[in-house]
Coordinates of C-alpha atoms in Angstrom, one line a residue:
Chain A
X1 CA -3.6 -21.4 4.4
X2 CA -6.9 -19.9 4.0
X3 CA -8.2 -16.8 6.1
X4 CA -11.4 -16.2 7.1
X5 CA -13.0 -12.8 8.6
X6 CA -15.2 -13.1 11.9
X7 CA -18.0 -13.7 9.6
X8 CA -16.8 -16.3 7.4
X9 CA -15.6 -14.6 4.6
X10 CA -13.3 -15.3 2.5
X11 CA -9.8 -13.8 2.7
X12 CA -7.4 -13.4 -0.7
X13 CA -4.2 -14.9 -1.1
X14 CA -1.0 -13.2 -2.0
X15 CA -1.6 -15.3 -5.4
X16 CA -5.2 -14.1 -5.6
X17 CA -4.4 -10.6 -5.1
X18 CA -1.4 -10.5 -7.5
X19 CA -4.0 -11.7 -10.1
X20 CA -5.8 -9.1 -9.7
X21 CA -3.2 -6.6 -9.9
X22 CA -3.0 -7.8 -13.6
X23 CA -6.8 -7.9 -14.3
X24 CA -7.2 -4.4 -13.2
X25 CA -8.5 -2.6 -16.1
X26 CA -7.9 1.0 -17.9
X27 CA -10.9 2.3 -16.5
X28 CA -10.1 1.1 -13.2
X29 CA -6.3 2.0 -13.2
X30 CA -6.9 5.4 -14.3
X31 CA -9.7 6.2 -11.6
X32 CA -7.5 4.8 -9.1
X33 CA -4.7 6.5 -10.1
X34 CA -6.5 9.8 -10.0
X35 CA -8.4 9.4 -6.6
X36 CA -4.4 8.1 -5.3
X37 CA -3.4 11.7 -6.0
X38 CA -6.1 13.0 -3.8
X39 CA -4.2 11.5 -0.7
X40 CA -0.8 13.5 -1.5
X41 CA -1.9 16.6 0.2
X42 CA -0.6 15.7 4.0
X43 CA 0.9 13.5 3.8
X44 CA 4.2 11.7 2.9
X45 CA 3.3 10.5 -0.9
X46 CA 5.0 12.5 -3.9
X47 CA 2.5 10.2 -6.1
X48 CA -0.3 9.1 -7.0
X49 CA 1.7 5.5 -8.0
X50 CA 3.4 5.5 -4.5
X51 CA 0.5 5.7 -2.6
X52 CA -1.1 2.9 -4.8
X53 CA 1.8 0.6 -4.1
X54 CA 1.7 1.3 -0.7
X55 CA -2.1 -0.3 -1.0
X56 CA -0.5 -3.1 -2.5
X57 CA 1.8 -3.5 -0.2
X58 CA -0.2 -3.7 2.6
X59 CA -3.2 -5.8 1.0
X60 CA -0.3 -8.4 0.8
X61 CA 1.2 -7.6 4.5
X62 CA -2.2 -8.8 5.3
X63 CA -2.3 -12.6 3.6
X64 CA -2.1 -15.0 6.7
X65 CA -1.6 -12.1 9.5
X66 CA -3.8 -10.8 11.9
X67 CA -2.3 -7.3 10.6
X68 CA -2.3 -5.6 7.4
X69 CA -5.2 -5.0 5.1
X70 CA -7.6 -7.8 4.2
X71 CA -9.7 -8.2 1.0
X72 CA -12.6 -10.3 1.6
X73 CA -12.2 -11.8 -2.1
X74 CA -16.0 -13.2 -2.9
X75 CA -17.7 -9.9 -1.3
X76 CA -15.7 -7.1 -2.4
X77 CA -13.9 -6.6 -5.9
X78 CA -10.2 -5.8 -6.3
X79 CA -10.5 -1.9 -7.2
X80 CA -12.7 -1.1 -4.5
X81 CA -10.4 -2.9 -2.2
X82 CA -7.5 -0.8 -3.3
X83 CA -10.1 2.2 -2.8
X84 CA -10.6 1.4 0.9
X85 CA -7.2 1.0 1.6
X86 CA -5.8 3.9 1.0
X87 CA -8.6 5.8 2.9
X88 CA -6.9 3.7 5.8
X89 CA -3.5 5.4 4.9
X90 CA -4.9 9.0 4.8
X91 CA -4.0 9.3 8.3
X92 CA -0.6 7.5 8.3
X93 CA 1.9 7.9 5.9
X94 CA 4.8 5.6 4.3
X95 CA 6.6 4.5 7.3
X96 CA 3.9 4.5 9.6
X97 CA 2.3 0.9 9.9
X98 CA 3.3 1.3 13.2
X99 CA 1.3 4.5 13.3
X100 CA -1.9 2.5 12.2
X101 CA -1.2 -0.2 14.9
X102 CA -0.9 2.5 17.9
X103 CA -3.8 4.6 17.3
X104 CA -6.1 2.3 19.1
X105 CA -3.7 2.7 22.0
X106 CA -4.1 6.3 23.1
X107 CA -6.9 5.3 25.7
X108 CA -4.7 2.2 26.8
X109 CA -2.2 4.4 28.9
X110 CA -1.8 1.7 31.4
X111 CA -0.9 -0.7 29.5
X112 CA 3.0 -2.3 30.4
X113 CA 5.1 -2.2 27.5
X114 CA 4.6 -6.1 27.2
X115 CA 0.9 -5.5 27.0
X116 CA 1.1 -3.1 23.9
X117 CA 3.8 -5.3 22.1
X118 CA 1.2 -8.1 22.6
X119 CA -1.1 -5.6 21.4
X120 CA 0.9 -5.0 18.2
X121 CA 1.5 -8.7 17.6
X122 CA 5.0 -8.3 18.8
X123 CA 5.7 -12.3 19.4
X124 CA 9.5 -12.8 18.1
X125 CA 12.6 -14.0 20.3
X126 CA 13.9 -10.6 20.1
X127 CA 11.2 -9.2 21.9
X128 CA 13.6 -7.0 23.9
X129 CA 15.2 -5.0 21.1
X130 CA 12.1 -4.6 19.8
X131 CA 10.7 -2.8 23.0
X132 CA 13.5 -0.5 22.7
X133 CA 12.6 0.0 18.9
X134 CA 9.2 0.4 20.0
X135 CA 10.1 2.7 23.1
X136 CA 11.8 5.0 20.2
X137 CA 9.4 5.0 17.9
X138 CA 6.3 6.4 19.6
X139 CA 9.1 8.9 21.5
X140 CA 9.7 10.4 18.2
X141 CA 7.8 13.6 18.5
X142 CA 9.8 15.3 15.7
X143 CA 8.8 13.2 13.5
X144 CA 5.1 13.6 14.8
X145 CA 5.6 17.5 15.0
X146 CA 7.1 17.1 11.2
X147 CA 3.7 16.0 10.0
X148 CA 1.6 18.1 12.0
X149 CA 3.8 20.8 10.3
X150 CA 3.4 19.6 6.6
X151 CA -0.3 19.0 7.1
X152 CA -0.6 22.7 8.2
X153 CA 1.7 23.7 5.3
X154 CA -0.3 21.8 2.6
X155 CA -3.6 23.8 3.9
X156 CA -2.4 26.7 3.9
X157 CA -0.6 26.0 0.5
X158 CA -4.8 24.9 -1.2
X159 CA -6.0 28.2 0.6
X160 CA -3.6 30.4 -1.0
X161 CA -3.8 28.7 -4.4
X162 CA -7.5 29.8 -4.9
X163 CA -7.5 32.9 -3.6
X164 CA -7.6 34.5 -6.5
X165 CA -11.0 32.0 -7.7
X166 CA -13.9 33.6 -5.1
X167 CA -16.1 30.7 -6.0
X168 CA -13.4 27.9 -5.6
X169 CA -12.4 29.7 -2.2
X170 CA -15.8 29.6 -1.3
X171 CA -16.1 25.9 -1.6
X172 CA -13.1 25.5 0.0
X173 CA -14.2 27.4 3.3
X174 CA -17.8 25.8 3.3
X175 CA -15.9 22.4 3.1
X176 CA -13.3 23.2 5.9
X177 CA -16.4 23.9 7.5
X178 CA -19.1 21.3 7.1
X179 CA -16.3 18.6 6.5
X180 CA -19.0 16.8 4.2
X181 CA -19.5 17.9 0.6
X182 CA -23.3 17.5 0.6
X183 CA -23.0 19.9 3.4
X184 CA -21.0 22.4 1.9
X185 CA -22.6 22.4 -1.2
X186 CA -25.8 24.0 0.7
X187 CA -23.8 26.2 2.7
X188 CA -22.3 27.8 -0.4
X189 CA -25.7 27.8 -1.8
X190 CA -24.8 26.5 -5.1
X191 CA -27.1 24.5 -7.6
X192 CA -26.3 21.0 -8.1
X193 CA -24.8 21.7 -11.6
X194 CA -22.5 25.0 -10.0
X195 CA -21.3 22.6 -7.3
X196 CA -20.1 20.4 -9.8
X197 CA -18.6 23.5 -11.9
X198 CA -16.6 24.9 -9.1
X199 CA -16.0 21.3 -7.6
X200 CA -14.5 20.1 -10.8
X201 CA -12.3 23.3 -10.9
X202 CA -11.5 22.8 -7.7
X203 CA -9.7 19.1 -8.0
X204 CA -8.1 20.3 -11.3
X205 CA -6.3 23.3 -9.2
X206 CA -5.6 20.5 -6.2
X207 CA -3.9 18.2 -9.2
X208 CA -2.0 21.5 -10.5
X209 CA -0.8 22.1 -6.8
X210 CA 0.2 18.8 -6.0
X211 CA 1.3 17.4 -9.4
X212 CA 1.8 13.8 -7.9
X213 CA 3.8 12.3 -10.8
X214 CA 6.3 10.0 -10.5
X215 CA 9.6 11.3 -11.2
X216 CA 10.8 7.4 -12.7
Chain B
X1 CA -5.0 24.1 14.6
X2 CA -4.6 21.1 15.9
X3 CA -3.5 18.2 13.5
X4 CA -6.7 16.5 13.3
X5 CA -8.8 19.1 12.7
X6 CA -6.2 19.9 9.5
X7 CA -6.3 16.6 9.0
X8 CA -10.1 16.5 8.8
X9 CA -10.4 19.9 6.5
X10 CA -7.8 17.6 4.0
X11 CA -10.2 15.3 4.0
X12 CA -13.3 16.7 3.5
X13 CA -11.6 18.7 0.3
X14 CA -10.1 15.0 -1.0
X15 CA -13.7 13.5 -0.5
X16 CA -15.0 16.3 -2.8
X17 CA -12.3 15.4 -5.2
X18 CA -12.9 11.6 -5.2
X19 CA -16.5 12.5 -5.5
X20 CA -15.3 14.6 -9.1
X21 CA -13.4 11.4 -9.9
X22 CA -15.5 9.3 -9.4
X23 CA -18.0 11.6 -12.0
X24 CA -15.5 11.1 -14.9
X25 CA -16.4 9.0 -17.9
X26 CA -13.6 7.0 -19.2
X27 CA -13.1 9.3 -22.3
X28 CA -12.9 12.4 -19.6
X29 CA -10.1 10.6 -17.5
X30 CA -8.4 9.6 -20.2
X31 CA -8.2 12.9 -21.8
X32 CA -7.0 14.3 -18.5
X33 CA -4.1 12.0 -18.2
X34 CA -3.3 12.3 -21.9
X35 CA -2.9 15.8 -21.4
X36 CA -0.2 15.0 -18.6
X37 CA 1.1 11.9 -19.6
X38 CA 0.6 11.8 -23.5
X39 CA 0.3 7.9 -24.4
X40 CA -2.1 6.9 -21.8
X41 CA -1.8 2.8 -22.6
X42 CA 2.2 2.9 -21.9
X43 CA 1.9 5.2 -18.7
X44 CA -1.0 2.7 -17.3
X45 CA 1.2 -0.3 -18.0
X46 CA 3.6 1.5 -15.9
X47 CA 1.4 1.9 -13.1
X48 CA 0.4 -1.6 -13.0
X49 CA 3.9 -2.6 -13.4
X50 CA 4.9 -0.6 -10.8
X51 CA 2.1 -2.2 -8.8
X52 CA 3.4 -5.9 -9.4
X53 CA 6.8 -5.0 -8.4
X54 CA 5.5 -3.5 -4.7
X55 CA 3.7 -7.1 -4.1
X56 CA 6.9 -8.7 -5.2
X57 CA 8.5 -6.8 -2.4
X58 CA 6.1 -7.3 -0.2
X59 CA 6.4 -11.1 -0.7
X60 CA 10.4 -11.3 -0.8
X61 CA 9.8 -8.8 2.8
X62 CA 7.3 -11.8 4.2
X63 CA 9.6 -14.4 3.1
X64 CA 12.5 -12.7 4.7
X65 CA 10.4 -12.6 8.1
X66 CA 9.4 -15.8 7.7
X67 CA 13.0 -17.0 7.2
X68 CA 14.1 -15.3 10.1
X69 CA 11.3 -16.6 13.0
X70 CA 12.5 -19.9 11.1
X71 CA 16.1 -19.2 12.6
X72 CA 15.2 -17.7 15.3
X73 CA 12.8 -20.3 16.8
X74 CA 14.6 -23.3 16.8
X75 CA 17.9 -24.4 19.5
X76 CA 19.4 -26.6 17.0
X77 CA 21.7 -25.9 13.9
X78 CA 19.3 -24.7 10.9
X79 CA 19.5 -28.1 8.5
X80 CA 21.2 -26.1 5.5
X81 CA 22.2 -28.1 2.5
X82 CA 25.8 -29.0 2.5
X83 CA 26.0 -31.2 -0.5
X84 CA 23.7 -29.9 -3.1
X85 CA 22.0 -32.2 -6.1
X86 CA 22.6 -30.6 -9.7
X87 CA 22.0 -27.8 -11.0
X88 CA 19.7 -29.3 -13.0
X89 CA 18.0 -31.0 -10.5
X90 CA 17.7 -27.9 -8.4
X91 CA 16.2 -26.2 -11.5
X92 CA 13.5 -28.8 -11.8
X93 CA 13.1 -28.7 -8.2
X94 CA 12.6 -24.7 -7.8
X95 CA 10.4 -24.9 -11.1
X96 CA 8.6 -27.8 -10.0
X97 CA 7.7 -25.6 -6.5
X98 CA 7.7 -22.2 -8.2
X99 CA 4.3 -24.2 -10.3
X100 CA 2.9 -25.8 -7.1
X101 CA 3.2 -22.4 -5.3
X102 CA 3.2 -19.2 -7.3
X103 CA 3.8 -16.6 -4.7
X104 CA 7.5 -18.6 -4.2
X105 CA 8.2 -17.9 -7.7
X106 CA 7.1 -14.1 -7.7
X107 CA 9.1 -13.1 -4.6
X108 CA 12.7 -15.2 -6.2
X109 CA 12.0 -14.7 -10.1
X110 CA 10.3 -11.2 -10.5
X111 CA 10.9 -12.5 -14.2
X112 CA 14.6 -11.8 -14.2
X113 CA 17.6 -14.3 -15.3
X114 CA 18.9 -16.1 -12.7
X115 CA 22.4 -17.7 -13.1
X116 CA 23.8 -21.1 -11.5
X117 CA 24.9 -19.4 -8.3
X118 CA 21.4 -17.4 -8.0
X119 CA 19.7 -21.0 -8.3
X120 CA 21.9 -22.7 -6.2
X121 CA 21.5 -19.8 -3.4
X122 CA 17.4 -20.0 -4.0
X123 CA 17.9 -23.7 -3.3
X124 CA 19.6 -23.4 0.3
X125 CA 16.9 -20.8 1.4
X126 CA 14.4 -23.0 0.3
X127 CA 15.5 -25.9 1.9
X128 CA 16.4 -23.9 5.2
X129 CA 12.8 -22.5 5.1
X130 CA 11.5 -26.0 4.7
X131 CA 9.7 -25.6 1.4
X132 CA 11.8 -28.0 -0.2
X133 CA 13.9 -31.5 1.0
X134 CA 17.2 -31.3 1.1
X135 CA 18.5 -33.8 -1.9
X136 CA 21.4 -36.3 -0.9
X137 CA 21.5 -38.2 -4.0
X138 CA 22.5 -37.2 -7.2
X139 CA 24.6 -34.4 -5.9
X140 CA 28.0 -32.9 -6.2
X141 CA 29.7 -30.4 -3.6

């Protein structure tokens, strides 16, 4: 069954996408497998290879379903897909597709329970369990506190780390601040080729911190 | 602090990071995961194994789903194959699909051996899901 986006475009196939999986090459792997790590720090992932496969295994979630992540095959190539994806996990982590599917439902408070399941693309038989699932889920504030709570810890965790390298703690405060690297680059009023110095030193400390290997 | 604004100092800090990556020649990244990993070729051929098995998952999950709105939907006794064909026919049948449709053969195979009684089982789901017809020649119980 082919699967088109709003404009026309054409959506993978499971078999498409696991082709791809094997025509990814070194170059690719290994930059995907380094920017992976990046999204360790906050969130759920102990690796750079889990958060990949979650990629994966949402890029294939997607393959005939209105949810899940879509690769519009003949605009977009494979890597760069993988890329975008896990910027959409940044904010969830492992076990929270559901997470991804609620956020667009904080300004929907008066919405009936049947409304947001229909929302969600709740459409089985069991529709009642599923409410009570459902019900659970989002009333699972520990859990929500528990990542609030590791998000915090993993700051504090990077801002300790360099406090003994002025210039790396300096670009870490200007990008806390600015939030945009172009940004913070002026604000710490470094030359191109020093931001790129201190940056670099910067991401080899973040890979020391959070090691993100698999332990297989 | 609240959690998005922690959330959003994260991210600016991995942005930077990507950016670094993104910076690297080949020779740079490989030297950096050499120095971690020591043969780079064997630990990538991990990661894209590692890779194929989480879409193999994710199709056996789908098919799993699928199977299940399959039961679900329907008020009358799920057609399941009683009286089965041969083994050898439901290898050539399996085989025949698992060629026609490739994603059918990643989600049962995932390249391992599969005895009689794991072909035999792969036959009755098929047939319940409706990817293959049942066969009521050539059969033994």
């Amino acid at each position: 069954m082919e699967q088109e986006t709003a404009l026309g475009e054409r959506l993978a196939t499971a078999d498409e996408i696991r082709a791809a999986i094997e025509a990814l090459t070194s170059t690719e792997l290994m930059r995907l497998e380094l920017i992976a790590r990046t999204y360790i720090p906050g969130s759920d992932y102990q690796s750079g290879q889990e958060v990949l496969n979650e990629a994966v295994k949402r890029a294939i979630e997607g393959c005939g379903r209105k949810t899940g992540r879509h690769w519009p095959i003949d605009r977009v190539d494979f890597a760069a897909f993988l890329l975008m994806t896990m910027r959409g996990l940044a904010s969830d982590s492992r076990q929270s597709e559901l997470m991804t599917k609620t956020d667009s439902l904080d300004s929907d408070a008066q919405l009936s329970t049947a409304q947001v399941l229909d929302k969600l693309g709740f459409h089985t038989p069991e529709v009642e369990q599923q409410k009570i699932d459902l019900e659970d889920e989002i009333a699972d504030e520990a859990a929500a506190e528990q990542r609030r709570a590791r998000a915090k810890a993993d700051a504090d965790k990077i801002e300790g780390f360099f406090a003994d390298d002025q210039e790396v703690a300096w670009l870490v405060l200007c990008l806390k601040i600015e939030k945009m690297p172009s940004k913070a680059r002026d604000e710490a009023g470094l030359s191109q080729t020093q931001y790129e110095t201190v940056r670099r030193r910067m991401r080899r400390g973040l890979t020391k911190l959070f090691p993100g290997r698999s332990t297989k | 602090m609240s959690e998005s604004s922690i959330k959003a100092e994260l991210a600016a800090l991995r942005q930077a990071a990507i950016e670094d990556i993104e910076a690297l020649s080949d020779a740079e990244m490989r030297q950096e995961l050499e120095s971690e990993c020591g043969n780079v070729d064997a630990h990538l051929c991990g990661l894209k194994s590692a890779m194929r098995d989480a879409a193999a998952q994710a199709l056996r999950d789908q098919l799993i789903v699928a199977k299940t709105k399959v039961q679900g939907a329907s008020d009358r006794s799920v057609v399941v194959a009683k009286v089965r064909p041969t083994i050898e026919t439901i290898k050539r049948l399996i085989t025949e699909l698992m060629r026609a449709r490739p994603s059918v053969g990643l989600a049962f195979r995932d390249g391992k051996k599969q005895t009689d009684e794991d072909w035999q089982t792969t036959y009755d789901d098929l047939v319940e899901m409706g990817l293959l017809k049942s066969q009521d020649n050539d059969h033994r119980p």
